[in-house]
Coordinates of C-alpha atoms in Angstrom, one line a residue:
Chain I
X9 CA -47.8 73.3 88.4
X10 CA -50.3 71.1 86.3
X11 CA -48.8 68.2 88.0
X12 CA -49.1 69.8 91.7
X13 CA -53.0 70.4 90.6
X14 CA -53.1 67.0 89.9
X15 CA -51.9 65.5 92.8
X16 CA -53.8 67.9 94.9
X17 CA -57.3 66.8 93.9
X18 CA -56.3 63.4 94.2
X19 CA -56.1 64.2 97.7
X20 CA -59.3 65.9 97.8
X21 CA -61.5 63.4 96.0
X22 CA -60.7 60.8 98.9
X23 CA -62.5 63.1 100.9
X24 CA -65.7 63.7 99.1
X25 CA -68.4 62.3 101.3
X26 CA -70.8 59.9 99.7
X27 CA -74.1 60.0 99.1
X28 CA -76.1 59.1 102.4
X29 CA -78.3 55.9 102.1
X30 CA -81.9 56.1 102.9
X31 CA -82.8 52.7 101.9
X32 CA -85.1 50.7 104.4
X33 CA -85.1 47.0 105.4
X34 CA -88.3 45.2 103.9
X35 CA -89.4 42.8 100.9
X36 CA -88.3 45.3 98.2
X37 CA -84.6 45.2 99.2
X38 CA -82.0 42.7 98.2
X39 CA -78.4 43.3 99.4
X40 CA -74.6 41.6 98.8
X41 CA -72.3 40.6 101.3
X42 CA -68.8 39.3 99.8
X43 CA -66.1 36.9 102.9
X44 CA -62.8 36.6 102.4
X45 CA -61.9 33.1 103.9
X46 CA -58.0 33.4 104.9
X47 CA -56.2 30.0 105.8
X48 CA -53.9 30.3 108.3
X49 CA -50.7 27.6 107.9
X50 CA -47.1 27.7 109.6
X51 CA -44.3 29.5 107.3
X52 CA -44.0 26.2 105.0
X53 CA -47.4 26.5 104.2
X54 CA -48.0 22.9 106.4
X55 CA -50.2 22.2 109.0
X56 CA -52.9 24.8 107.9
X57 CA -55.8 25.6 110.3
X58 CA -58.5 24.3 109.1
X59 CA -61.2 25.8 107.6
X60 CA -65.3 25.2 107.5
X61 CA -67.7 28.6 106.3
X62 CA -70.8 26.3 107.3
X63 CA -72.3 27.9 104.3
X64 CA -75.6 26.7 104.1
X65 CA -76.2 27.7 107.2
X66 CA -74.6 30.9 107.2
X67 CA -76.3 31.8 103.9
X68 CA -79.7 31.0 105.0
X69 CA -79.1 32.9 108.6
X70 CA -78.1 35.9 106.7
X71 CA -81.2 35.5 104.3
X72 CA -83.2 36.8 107.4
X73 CA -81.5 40.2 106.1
X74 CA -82.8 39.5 102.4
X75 CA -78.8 39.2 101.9
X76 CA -76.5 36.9 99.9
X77 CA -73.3 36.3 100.8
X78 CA -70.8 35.3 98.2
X79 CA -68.2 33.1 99.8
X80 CA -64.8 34.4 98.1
X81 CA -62.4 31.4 96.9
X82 CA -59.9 31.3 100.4
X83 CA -56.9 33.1 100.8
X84 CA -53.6 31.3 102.0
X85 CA -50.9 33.1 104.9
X86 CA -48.2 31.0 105.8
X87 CA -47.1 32.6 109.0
X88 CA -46.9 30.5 112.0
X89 CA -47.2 32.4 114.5
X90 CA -50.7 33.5 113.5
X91 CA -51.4 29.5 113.8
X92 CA -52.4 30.9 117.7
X93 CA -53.2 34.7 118.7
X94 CA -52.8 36.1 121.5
X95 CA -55.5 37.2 123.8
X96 CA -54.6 40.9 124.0
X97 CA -55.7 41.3 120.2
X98 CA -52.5 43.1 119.2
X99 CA -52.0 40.1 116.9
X100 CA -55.7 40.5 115.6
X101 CA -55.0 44.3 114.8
X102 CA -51.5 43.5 112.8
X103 CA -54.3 40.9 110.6
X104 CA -56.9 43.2 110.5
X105 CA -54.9 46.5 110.0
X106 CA -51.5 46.5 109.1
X107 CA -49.7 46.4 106.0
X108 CA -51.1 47.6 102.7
X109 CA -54.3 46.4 100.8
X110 CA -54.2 42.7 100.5
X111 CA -51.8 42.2 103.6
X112 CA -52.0 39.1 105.7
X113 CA -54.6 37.5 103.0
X114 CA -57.0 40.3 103.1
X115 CA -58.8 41.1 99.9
X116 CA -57.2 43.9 98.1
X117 CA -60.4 45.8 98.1
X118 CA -61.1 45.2 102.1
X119 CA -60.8 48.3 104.4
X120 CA -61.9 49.1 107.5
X121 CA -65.4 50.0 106.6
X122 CA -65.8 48.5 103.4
X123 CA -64.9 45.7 101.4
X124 CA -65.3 41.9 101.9
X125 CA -64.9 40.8 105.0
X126 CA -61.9 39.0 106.2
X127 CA -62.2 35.7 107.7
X128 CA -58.7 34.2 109.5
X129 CA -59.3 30.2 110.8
X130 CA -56.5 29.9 112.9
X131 CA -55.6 27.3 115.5
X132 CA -56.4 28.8 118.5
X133 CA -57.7 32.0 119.8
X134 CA -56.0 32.4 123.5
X135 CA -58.7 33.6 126.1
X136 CA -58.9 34.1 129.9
X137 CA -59.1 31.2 131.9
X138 CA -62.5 29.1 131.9
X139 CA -63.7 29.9 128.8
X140 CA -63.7 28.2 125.1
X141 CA -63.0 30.9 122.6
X142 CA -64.7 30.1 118.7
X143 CA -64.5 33.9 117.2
X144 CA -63.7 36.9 118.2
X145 CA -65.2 40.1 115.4
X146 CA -64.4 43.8 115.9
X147 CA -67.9 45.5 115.8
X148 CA -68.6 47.7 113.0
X149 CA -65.2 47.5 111.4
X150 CA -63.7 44.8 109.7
X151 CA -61.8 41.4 110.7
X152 CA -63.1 37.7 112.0
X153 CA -61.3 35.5 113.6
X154 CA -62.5 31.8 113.7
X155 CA -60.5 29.1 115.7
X156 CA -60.4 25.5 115.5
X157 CA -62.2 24.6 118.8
X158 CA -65.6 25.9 116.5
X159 CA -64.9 23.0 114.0
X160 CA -64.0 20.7 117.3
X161 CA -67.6 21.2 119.2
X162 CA -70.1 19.0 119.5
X163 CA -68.0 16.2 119.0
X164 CA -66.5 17.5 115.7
X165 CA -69.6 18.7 114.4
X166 CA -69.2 22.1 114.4
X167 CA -70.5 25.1 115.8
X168 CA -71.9 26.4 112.5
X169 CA -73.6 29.8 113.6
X170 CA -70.2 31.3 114.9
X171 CA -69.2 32.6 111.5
X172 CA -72.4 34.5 111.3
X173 CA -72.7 35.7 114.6
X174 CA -69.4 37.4 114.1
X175 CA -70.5 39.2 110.8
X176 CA -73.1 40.5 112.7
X177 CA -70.5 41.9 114.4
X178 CA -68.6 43.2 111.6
X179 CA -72.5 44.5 110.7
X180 CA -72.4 46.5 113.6
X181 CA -74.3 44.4 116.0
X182 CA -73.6 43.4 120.0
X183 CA -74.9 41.0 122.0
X184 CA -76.9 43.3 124.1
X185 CA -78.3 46.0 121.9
X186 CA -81.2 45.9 119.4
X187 CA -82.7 42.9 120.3
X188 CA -80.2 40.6 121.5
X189 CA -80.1 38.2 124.5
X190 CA -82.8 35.6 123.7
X191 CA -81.7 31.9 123.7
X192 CA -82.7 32.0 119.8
X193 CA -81.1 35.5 118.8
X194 CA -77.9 35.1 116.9
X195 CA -75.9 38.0 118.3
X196 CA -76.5 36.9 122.0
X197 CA -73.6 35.5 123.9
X198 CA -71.9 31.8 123.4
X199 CA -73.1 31.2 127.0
X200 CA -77.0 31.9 126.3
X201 CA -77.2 30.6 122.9
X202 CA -79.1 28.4 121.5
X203 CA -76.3 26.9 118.7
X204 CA -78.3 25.2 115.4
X205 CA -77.5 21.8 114.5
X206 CA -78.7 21.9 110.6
X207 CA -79.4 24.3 108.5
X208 CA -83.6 22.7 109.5
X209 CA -83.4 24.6 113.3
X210 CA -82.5 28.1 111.3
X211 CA -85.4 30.4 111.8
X212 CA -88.2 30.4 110.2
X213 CA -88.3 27.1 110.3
X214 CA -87.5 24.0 112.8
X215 CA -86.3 25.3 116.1
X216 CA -86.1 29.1 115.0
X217 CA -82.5 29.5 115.9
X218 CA -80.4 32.4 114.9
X219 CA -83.1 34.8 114.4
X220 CA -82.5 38.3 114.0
X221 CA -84.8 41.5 115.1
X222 CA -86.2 44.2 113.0
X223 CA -83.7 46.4 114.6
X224 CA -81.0 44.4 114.0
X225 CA -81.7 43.7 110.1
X226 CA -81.8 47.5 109.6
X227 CA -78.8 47.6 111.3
X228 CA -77.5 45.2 108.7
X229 CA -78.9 47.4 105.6
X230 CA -77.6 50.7 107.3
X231 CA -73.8 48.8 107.4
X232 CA -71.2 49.7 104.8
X233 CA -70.2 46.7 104.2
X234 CA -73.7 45.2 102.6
X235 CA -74.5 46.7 99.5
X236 CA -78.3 46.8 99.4
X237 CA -80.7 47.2 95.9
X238 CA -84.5 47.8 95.4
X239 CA -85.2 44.3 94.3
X240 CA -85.2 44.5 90.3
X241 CA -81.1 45.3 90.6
X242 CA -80.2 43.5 92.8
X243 CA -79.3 39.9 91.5
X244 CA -77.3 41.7 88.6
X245 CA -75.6 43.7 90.7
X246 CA -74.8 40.6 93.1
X247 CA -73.6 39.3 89.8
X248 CA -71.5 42.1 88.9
X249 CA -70.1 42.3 92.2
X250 CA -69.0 38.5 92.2
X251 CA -67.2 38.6 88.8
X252 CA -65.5 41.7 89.9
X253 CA -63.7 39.8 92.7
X254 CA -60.5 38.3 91.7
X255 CA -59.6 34.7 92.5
X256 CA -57.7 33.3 95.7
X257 CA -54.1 33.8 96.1
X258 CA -51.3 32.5 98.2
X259 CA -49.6 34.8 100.4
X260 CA -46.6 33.7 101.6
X261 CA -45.9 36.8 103.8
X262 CA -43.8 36.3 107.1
X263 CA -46.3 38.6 109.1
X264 CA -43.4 39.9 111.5
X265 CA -42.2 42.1 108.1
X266 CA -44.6 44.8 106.5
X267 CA -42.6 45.0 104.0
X268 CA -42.6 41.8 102.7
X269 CA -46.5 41.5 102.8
X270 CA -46.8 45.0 101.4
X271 CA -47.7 44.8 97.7
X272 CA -45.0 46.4 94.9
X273 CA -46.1 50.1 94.0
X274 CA -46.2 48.5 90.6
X275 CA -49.0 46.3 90.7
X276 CA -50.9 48.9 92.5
X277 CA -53.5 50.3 90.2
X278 CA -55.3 53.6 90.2
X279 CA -58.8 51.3 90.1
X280 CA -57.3 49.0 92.8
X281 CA -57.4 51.7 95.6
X282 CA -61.4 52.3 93.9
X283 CA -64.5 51.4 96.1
X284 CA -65.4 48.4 93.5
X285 CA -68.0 48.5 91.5
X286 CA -71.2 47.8 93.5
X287 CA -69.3 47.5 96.6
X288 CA -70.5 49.6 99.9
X289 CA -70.1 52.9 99.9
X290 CA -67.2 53.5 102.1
X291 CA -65.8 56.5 103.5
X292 CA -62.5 57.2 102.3
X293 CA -60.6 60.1 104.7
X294 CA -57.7 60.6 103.8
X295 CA -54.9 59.8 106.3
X296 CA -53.5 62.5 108.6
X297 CA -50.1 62.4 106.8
X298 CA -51.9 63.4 103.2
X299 CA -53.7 66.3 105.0
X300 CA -49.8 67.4 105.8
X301 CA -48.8 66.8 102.6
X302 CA -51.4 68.7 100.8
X303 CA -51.6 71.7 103.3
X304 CA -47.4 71.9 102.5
X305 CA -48.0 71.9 99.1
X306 CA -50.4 75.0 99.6
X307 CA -48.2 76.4 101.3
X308 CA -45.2 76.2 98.5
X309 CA -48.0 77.3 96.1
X310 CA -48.9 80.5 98.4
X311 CA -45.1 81.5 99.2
X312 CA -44.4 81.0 95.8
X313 CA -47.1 83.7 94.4
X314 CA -46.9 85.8 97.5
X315 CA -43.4 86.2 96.7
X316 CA -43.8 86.9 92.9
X317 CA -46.7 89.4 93.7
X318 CA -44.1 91.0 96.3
X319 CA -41.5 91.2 93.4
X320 CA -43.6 92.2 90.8
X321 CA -44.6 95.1 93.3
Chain V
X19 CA -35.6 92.6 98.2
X20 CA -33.4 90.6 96.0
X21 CA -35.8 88.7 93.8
X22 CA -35.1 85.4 93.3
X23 CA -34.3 83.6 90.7
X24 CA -37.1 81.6 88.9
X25 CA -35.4 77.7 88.8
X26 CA -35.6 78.5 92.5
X27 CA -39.1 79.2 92.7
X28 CA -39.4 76.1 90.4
X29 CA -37.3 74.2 92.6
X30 CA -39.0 74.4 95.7
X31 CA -42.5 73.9 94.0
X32 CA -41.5 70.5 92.9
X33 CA -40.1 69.5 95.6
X34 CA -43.7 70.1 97.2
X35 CA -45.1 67.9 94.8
X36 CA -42.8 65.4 94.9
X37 CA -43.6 65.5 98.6
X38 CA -46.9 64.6 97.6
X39 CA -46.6 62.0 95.5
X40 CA -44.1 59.7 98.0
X41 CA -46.1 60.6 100.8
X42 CA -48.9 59.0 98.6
X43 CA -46.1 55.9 97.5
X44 CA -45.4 55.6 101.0
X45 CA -48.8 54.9 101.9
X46 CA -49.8 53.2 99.0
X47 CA -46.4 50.1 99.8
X48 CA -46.6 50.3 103.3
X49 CA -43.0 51.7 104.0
X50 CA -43.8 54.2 106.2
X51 CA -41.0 55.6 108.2
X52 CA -42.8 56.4 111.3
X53 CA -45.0 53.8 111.4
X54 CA -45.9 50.7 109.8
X55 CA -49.3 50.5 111.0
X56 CA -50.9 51.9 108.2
X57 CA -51.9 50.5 105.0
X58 CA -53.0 51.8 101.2
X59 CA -56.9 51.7 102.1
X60 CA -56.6 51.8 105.9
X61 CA -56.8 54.6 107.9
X62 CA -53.9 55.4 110.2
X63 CA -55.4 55.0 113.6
X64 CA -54.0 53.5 117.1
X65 CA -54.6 50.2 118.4
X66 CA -56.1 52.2 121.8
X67 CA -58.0 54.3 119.9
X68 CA -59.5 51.6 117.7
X69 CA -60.2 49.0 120.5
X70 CA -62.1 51.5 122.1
X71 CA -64.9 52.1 119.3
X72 CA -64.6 48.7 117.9
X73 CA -64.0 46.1 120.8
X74 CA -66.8 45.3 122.5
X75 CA -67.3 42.1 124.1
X76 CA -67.5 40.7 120.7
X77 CA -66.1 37.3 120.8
X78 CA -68.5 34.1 120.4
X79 CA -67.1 31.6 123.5
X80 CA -68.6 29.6 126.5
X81 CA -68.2 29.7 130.1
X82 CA -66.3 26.4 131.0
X83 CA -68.1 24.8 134.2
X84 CA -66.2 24.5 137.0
X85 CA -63.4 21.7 136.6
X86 CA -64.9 19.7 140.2
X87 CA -68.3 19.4 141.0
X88 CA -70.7 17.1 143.7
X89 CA -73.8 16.6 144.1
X90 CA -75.3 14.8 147.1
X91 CA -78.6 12.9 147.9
X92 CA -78.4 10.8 151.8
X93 CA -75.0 8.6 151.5
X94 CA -75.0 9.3 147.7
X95 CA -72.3 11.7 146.5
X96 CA -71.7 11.9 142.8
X97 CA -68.7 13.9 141.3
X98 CA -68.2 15.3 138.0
X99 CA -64.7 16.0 137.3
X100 CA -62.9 17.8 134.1
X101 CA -60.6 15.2 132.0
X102 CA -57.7 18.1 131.6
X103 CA -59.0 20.8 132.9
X104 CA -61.4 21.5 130.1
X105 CA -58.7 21.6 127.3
X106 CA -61.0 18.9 126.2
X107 CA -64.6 19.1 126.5
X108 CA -64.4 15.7 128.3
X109 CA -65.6 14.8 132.1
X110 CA -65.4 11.7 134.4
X111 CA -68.3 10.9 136.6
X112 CA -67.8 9.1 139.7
X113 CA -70.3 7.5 142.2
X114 CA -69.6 7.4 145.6
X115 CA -71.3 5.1 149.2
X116 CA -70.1 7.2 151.7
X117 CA -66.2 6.8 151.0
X118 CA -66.9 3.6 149.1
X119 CA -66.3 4.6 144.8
X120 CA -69.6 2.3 143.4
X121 CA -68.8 3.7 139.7
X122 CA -66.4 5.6 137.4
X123 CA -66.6 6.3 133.7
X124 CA -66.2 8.8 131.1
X125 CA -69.6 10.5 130.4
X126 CA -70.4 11.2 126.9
X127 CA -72.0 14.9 127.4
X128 CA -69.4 17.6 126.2
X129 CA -68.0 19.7 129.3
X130 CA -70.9 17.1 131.5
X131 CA -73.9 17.4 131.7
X132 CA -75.7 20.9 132.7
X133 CA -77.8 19.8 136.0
X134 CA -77.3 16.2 137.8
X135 CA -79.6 14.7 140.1
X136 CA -78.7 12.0 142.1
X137 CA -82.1 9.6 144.0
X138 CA -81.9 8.4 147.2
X139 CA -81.0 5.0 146.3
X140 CA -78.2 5.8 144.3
X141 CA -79.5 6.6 140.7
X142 CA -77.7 9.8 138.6
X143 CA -79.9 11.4 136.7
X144 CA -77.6 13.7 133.9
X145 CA -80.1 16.2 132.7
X146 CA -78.9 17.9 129.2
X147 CA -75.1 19.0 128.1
X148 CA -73.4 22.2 129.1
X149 CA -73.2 23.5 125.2
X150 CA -76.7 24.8 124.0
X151 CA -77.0 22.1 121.5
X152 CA -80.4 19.5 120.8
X153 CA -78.3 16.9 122.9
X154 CA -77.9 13.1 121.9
X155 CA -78.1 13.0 125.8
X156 CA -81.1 15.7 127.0
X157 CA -81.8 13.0 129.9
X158 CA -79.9 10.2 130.8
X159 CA -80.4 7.9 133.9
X160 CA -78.0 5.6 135.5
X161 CA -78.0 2.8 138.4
X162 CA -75.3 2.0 140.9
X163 CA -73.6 0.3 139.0
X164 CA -72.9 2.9 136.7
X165 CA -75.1 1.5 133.9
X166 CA -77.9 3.5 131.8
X167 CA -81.0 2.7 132.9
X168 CA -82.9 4.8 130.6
X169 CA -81.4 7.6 127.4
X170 CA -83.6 10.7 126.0
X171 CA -82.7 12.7 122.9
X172 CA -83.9 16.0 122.9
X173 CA -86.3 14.6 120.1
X174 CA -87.9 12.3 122.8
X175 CA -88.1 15.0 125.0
X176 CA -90.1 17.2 122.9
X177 CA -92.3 14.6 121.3
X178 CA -93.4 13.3 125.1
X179 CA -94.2 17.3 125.9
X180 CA -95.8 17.4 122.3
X181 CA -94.5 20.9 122.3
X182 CA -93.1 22.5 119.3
X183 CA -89.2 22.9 119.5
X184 CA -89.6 26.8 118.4
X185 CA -91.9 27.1 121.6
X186 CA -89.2 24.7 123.6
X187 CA -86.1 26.6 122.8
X188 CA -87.8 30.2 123.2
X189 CA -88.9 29.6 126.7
X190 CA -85.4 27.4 127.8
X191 CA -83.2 29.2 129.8
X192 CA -80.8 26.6 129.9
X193 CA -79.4 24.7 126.7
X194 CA -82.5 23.9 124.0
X195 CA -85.2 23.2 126.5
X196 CA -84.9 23.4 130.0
X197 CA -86.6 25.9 131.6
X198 CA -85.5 26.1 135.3
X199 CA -83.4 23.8 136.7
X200 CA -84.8 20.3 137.9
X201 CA -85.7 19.2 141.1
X202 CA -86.0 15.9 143.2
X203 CA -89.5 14.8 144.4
X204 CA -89.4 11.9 146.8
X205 CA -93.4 10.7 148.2
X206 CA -94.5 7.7 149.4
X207 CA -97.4 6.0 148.5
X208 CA -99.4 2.7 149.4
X209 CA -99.4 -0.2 146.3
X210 CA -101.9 -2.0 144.7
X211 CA -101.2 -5.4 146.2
X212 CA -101.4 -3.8 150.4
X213 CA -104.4 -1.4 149.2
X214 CA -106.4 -4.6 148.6
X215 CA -104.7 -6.4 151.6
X216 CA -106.1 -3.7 153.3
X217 CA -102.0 -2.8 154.6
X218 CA -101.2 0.3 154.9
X219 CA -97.8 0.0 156.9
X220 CA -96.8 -1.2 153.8
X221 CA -95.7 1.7 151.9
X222 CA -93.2 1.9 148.3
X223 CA -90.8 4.9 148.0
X224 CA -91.4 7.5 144.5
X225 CA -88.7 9.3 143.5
X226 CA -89.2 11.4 140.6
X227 CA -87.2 14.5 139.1
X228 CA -89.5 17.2 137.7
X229 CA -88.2 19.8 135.0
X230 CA -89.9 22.8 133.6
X231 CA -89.8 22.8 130.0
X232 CA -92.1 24.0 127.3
X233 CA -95.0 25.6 129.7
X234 CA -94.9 22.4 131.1
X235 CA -93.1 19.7 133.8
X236 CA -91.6 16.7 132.4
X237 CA -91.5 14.1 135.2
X238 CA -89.1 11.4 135.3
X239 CA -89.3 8.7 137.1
X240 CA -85.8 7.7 138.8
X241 CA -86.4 3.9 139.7
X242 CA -87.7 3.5 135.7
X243 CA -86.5 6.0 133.8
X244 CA -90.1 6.7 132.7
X245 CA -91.5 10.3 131.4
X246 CA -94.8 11.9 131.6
X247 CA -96.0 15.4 131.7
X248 CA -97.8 16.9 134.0

């Protein structure tokens, strides 16, 4: 019965809501972001997509936010047929959602709503006719997908605010809300962009490219996956949070099988299915199956004193 | 009532718990029997359901031009054609006499240039590139021949409007600093040489492209490639 209690509570405490944060955007706030850059390469681990973060320039666009981003050391998936995905985003889904923590490259600690955000450079990203495709982001959940043709433009230059303009998708923000749709905003559209050439045209300075609104940056504090600190905190927590993030590691999962990119029960810790430490607060719901299980073990549990009470009568 | 016994009671409470715990197994590996859409940290939620709060036009891409384009000025045409149908940002300009080709050549702007204007006498004027970058080739002018007269970084541009390029690419509307698209100004005036020779019959043809950029109109001249501001 002890046991039973246990397990029970488990359940429970996925459900207890967090605390709500009240914390406002301005010079007193200093917040994390942590990118999981995954490699995409055929099933021999060749031909690998390739990969460019643009860092400086994704850093200092992100700054606007008072935020630091901690580029995480990239993640290898050999599975070829993630080299191109398809335009109907099914394939985008399996990357983003399938599978068990740490799946198709993602960090261990990624979910949905919390956790570093994934980051897959693949080959190509199929799209409708007439159009050139660099990323595609969900909004307000996680998953980024980068392709090649943003390290091809410009004559090999790169497109470097692509990356950031899909984390502020991830963040929560659209190209038409909040602020968006100048030629110098970084969430509005490829077409009306103005796209940076150095980390010198990054507002405030030079040409004042990939600015962000008011609205937008407390957009960015409000989203669970920054972690945000009065000022004082927050480089030791950004510290904290770095060293509390493993190292990169190869996955050599043929995507088509779950089960081979699901991760052994075994090496499945108690503290690996934990919020980390300093991480966002995430919501953690349980799943609809655990509600089953736990309402059939309170059922067991009722039947099984009803029908002692009824005996003992 | 038979009561009974208690291994059975025992029995069918740890059954629920051992429910419990490889329902929570199951979730934690992945081997879900009814579906394997699910992960250890990951809610269990349809691809339908989750495209519909998280999909939302969220991709970063650009409209490709179309693959054939002309522009015409008098017996001028010129045509701007896609290498491979955009699978490459390259494009071919061709000049064209009536039916008679006068040039051809690969043009350096990525996906061609955003706006063309071609002069009476057969000058192209390629005005910026079609991917929002501070272009090599903001302005770039060529004779019928097919040869540059005159090449304008976006650097030239904004030092000859003396605007800054924060002011430039806030008021653009296309690209970095174009703010509506260009037009073609053709006058005639009366030169120097037949004002003093008192001739007035003797008139010289201007042909200038004017651009809105910056609060301000850039004027290039088409027969020199010169720039100045009005």
């Amino acid at each position: 019965m002890a046991a039973g209690c246990v397990a029970v509570l488990s359940s429970c405490t996925d459900g207890v809501p967090q605390s709500v944060r009240t914390l406002y955007f301005d010079e007193t706030t200093n917040g994390a972001l942590f990118v999981q850059p995954i490699q995409v390469c055929n099933d021999n681990g060749q031909n690998c997509a390739g990969v460019n973060l643009f860092e400086d320039i994704t850093a200092k666009i992100l700054e606007q936010a008072r935020l630091t981003v901690n580029f995480l050391p990239t993640n290898q998936l050999n599975a070829s047929r993630f080299l191109s995905i398809d335009s109907g985003e099914s394939e985008f889904y399996e990357l983003s959602r399938a599978g068990s923590a740490g799946a198709f490259g993602r960090h261990r600690d990624s979910t949905r709503t919390s956790g570093p955000l994934n980051v897959w450079f693949v080959d190509e990203f199929k799209t409708e006719s007439g159009l050139t495709q660099f990323g595609s982001a969900w909004v307000d959940a996680n998953g980024i997908i980068i392709s090649s043709a943003t390290l091809d433009f410009n004559r090999g230059q790169g497109r470097p605010d692509t990356l950031a303009h899909e984390i502020g998708h991830n963040l929560g923000l659209r190209h038409t809300n909040l602020g968006a749709g100048g030629p110098n905003n970084l969430l509005t559209d490829g077409n009306n962009r103005n796209v940076p050439g150095s980390v010198d045209d990054i507002y405030p300075h030079g040409a004042g490219l990939s600015q962000l609104t008011p609205a937008q940056l407390q957009a960015i504090v409000d989203s669970p996956f920054t972690s945000y600190t009065v000022s004082a905190e927050a480089d030791a927590n950004a510290a904290s949070d770095a060293a509390s993030y493993s190292g990169s590691e190869a996955i050599s999962a043929d995507a088509a099988s779950f089960e081979e990119a699901a991760v052994d029960l075994a090496s499945i810790s108690l503290t690996s299915l934990q919020v980390p430490s300093g991480a966002p607060e995430a919501s953690r719901i349980p799943e609809p199956s655990s509600w089953v299980a736990i309402a059939f073990t309170g059922f067991s549990a009722l039947l099984f004193f009803q029908n002692r009470r009824t005996c003992s009568a | 009532m038979k009561r009974p016994p208690r291994s059975q009671k025992w029995i069918v409470l740890w059954s629920a718990i051992a429910v419990v715990l490889l329902w929570k197994w199951a979730n934690m590996t992945g081997h879900r029997a009814e579906s394997s859409l699910s992960g250890a940290v990951l809610p269990q939620e349809g691809l339908v359901n989750f495209l519909d709060r998280n999909r939302a036009d969220a991709s970063d891409q650009l409209t490709q031009p179309p693959l054939n384009q002309s522009f015409e000025t008098g017996e001028y045409l010129f045509a701007l054609t896609a290498v491979d149908e955009w699978q490459t940002p390259d494009a071919i300009g061709q000049l064209y006499q009536g039916e008679h080709l006068l040039w051809e050549k690969p043009l350096p702007q990525q996906y061609g240039p955003r706006f063309v204007i071609v002069g009476s006498q057969g000058q192209v004027l390629l005005v910026d590139e079609s991917i929002n970058i501070a272009s090599p080739y903001a302005l770039m002018l060529m004779d019928t021949l097919g040869e540059p007269i005159s090449t304008y970084t976006f650097d030239d541009i904004q030092q000859v409007l003396s605007v800054s390029a924060a002011e430039l690419t806030e008021q653009a509307t296309s690209g970095w600093w174009v703010a509506s698209p260009p037009e073609l100004s053709i006058s005639e005036s009366i030169s120097e040489q037949a004002q003093a020779d008192d001739n007035v019959d003797d008139k010289v043809l201007e042909e200038h492209a004017l651009i809105s950029a910056g609060g301000k109109t850039l004027v290039v001249n088409l027969l020199t490639g010169n720039l100045s501001v009005q």
